[in-house]
mmCIF file of C-alpha atoms in Angstrom:
data_model
loop_
_atom_site.group_PDB
_atom_site.id
_atom_site.type_symbol
_atom_site.label_atom_id
_atom_site.label_comp_id
_atom_site.label_asym_id
_atom_site.label_seq_id
_atom_site.Cartn_x
_atom_site.Cartn_y
_atom_site.Cartn_z
ATOM 1 C CA MET G 416 -6.791 14.135 -9.239
ATOM 2 C CA LYS G 417 -9.095 16.105 -11.504
ATOM 3 C CA ILE G 418 -7.550 16.936 -14.849
ATOM 4 C CA SER G 419 -8.498 20.591 -14.364
ATOM 5 C CA ASP G 420 -6.555 20.648 -11.068
ATOM 6 C CA LYS G 421 -3.588 18.986 -12.715
ATOM 7 C CA LEU G 422 -3.561 21.590 -15.492
ATOM 8 C CA GLU G 423 -3.775 24.404 -12.941
ATOM 9 C CA ASP G 424 -0.732 22.922 -11.170
ATOM 10 C CA PHE G 425 1.185 22.888 -14.449
ATOM 11 C CA LYS G 426 0.246 26.520 -15.108
ATOM 12 C CA ALA G 427 1.179 27.624 -11.583
ATOM 13 C CA GLN G 428 4.611 26.020 -12.001
ATOM 14 C CA GLY G 429 5.058 27.503 -15.476
ATOM 15 C CA LYS G 430 5.328 24.025 -16.972
ATOM 16 C CA THR G 431 4.278 23.100 -20.470
ATOM 17 C CA TYR G 432 1.805 20.242 -20.664
ATOM 18 C CA PHE G 433 0.323 18.065 -23.355
ATOM 19 C CA SER G 434 -2.058 15.163 -23.783
ATOM 20 C CA PHE G 435 -2.516 12.285 -26.193
ATOM 21 C CA GLU G 436 -5.797 11.475 -27.907
ATOM 22 C CA PHE G 437 -6.635 7.991 -29.106
ATOM 23 C CA PHE G 438 -9.590 6.508 -30.919
ATOM 24 C CA PRO G 439 -10.489 2.971 -29.803
ATOM 25 C CA PRO G 440 -9.236 0.383 -32.300
ATOM 26 C CA LYS G 441 -11.812 -1.885 -33.893
ATOM 27 C CA THR G 442 -9.903 -5.122 -33.289
ATOM 28 C CA ASP G 443 -8.379 -6.800 -30.252
ATOM 29 C CA PHE G 444 -5.041 -6.915 -32.070
ATOM 30 C CA GLY G 445 -5.247 -3.156 -32.609
ATOM 31 C CA LEU G 446 -6.087 -2.638 -28.940
ATOM 32 C CA ASP G 447 -3.089 -4.710 -27.802
ATOM 33 C CA ASN G 448 -0.882 -2.724 -30.174
ATOM 34 C CA LEU G 449 -2.227 0.569 -28.808
ATOM 35 C CA TYR G 450 -1.658 -0.511 -25.190
ATOM 36 C CA SER G 451 1.940 -1.318 -26.105
ATOM 37 C CA ARG G 452 2.345 2.172 -27.543
ATOM 38 C CA ILE G 453 0.679 3.813 -24.537
ATOM 39 C CA ASP G 454 3.056 1.902 -22.262
ATOM 40 C CA ARG G 455 6.015 3.433 -24.101
ATOM 41 C CA MET G 456 4.434 6.887 -24.385
ATOM 42 C CA ALA G 457 3.569 6.997 -20.669
ATOM 43 C CA SER G 458 7.237 7.730 -19.949
ATOM 44 C CA LEU G 459 6.720 11.109 -21.671
ATOM 45 C CA GLN G 460 4.367 11.991 -18.773
ATOM 46 C CA PRO G 461 1.344 13.437 -20.574
ATOM 47 C CA ALA G 462 -1.040 15.490 -18.441
ATOM 48 C CA TYR G 463 -3.805 13.083 -19.451
ATOM 49 C CA ILE G 464 -4.992 10.693 -22.140
ATOM 50 C CA ASP G 465 -8.115 11.510 -24.162
ATOM 51 C CA ILE G 466 -10.090 8.517 -25.437
ATOM 52 C CA THR G 467 -12.640 9.374 -28.119
ATOM 53 C CA TRP G 468 -16.170 8.032 -27.810
ATOM 54 C CA GLY G 469 -17.518 7.203 -31.277
ATOM 55 C CA ALA G 470 -20.468 9.072 -32.705
ATOM 56 C CA GLY G 471 -23.713 7.743 -31.310
ATOM 57 C CA GLY G 472 -21.777 5.680 -28.775
ATOM 58 C CA SER G 473 -20.465 3.307 -31.456
ATOM 59 C CA THR G 474 -17.256 2.661 -29.503
ATOM 60 C CA ALA G 475 -18.673 3.340 -26.036
ATOM 61 C CA ASP G 476 -17.848 -0.041 -24.512
ATOM 62 C CA ARG G 477 -14.307 -0.040 -25.834
ATOM 63 C CA THR G 478 -13.792 3.583 -24.716
ATOM 64 C CA LEU G 479 -14.835 2.693 -21.180
ATOM 65 C CA GLU G 480 -12.695 -0.462 -21.188
ATOM 66 C CA MET G 481 -9.669 1.496 -22.394
ATOM 67 C CA SER G 482 -10.222 4.267 -19.851
ATOM 68 C CA LYS G 483 -10.311 1.808 -16.965
ATOM 69 C CA THR G 484 -7.245 -0.066 -18.214
ATOM 70 C CA ILE G 485 -5.174 3.066 -18.785
ATOM 71 C CA GLN G 486 -5.960 4.405 -15.304
ATOM 72 C CA LYS G 487 -5.349 1.089 -13.572
ATOM 73 C CA TYR G 488 -2.310 -0.292 -15.378
ATOM 74 C CA PHE G 489 -0.534 2.778 -16.725
ATOM 75 C CA GLY G 490 -1.398 5.203 -13.911
ATOM 76 C CA LEU G 491 -2.429 7.971 -16.291
ATOM 77 C CA GLU G 492 -5.334 10.380 -15.958
ATOM 78 C CA VAL G 493 -8.030 9.720 -18.555
ATOM 79 C CA MET G 494 -10.639 11.912 -20.144
ATOM 80 C CA MET G 495 -13.342 10.201 -22.144
ATOM 81 C CA HIS G 496 -14.158 12.429 -25.096
ATOM 82 C CA LEU G 497 -17.905 11.798 -25.142
ATOM 83 C CA THR G 498 -20.329 12.406 -27.956
ATOM 84 C CA CYS G 499 -23.553 12.839 -26.020
ATOM 85 C CA THR G 500 -26.053 13.730 -28.719
ATOM 86 C CA LYS G 501 -29.539 12.925 -27.417
ATOM 87 C CA CYS G 502 -28.076 11.396 -24.277
ATOM 88 C CA LEU G 503 -29.263 12.263 -20.784
ATOM 89 C CA TYR G 504 -26.763 12.515 -17.930
ATOM 90 C CA HIS G 505 -28.388 9.789 -15.802
ATOM 91 C CA GLN G 506 -28.542 7.442 -18.810
ATOM 92 C CA LEU G 507 -24.855 7.930 -19.451
ATOM 93 C CA ILE G 508 -23.927 7.145 -15.858
ATOM 94 C CA ARG G 509 -26.240 4.140 -15.590
ATOM 95 C CA SER G 510 -25.461 2.713 -19.016
ATOM 96 C CA TYR G 511 -21.711 2.919 -18.996
ATOM 97 C CA GLY G 512 -20.761 2.521 -15.342
ATOM 98 C CA CYS G 513 -18.798 5.755 -15.139
ATOM 99 C CA LYS G 514 -19.899 6.243 -11.559
ATOM 100 C CA GLU G 515 -17.715 3.370 -10.355
ATOM 101 C CA MET G 516 -14.690 5.238 -11.623
ATOM 102 C CA ALA G 517 -13.302 8.583 -10.576
ATOM 103 C CA PHE G 518 -14.395 10.270 -13.792
ATOM 104 C CA GLN G 519 -15.600 13.838 -13.851
ATOM 105 C CA ILE G 520 -18.172 14.467 -16.527
ATOM 106 C CA PHE G 521 -18.428 17.911 -18.070
ATOM 107 C CA TRP G 522 -21.820 18.449 -19.602
ATOM 108 C CA PRO G 523 -22.139 21.294 -22.132
ATOM 109 C CA SER G 524 -25.446 23.064 -22.252
ATOM 110 C CA ARG G 525 -27.195 23.153 -25.625
ATOM 111 C CA ASP G 526 -29.451 25.992 -24.499
ATOM 112 C CA PRO G 527 -28.315 29.124 -26.411
ATOM 113 C CA ARG G 528 -29.191 31.276 -23.380
ATOM 114 C CA GLU G 529 -26.765 29.341 -21.216
ATOM 115 C CA ARG G 530 -23.217 29.465 -22.599
ATOM 116 C CA ASN G 531 -21.304 27.974 -19.694
ATOM 117 C CA TRP G 532 -20.421 24.405 -18.813
ATOM 118 C CA ARG G 533 -22.127 22.485 -16.098
ATOM 119 C CA MET G 534 -20.234 19.785 -14.287
ATOM 120 C CA GLY G 535 -21.792 16.589 -13.034
ATOM 121 C CA LYS G 536 -19.918 14.866 -10.260
ATOM 122 C CA THR G 537 -19.667 11.115 -10.349
#
């Protein structure tokens, strides 16, 4: 389910919702520790989990790995918080394999004449 649809459902039912945001740990030990915490926090039923993508893609591989793992093993919706400076849409999809997953990518326009968001479907 798209996160936007999930949030609309919450609003329609008058339910409060929340999400958790995590930054990918630098070590495997840190990642195991975070997965343990996410396992416990999943029982709180967040609307989604936001995984931050480091500036310039510095944690891109770990962000993608975490996103896949959280969806598959914890059953939670995931939003990758991407930093796409100087990154083209097709490069992002090809480079990081997002297309194989059910991720929706929201692409903000940098053109000052165009103030809305464009959505790329994967």
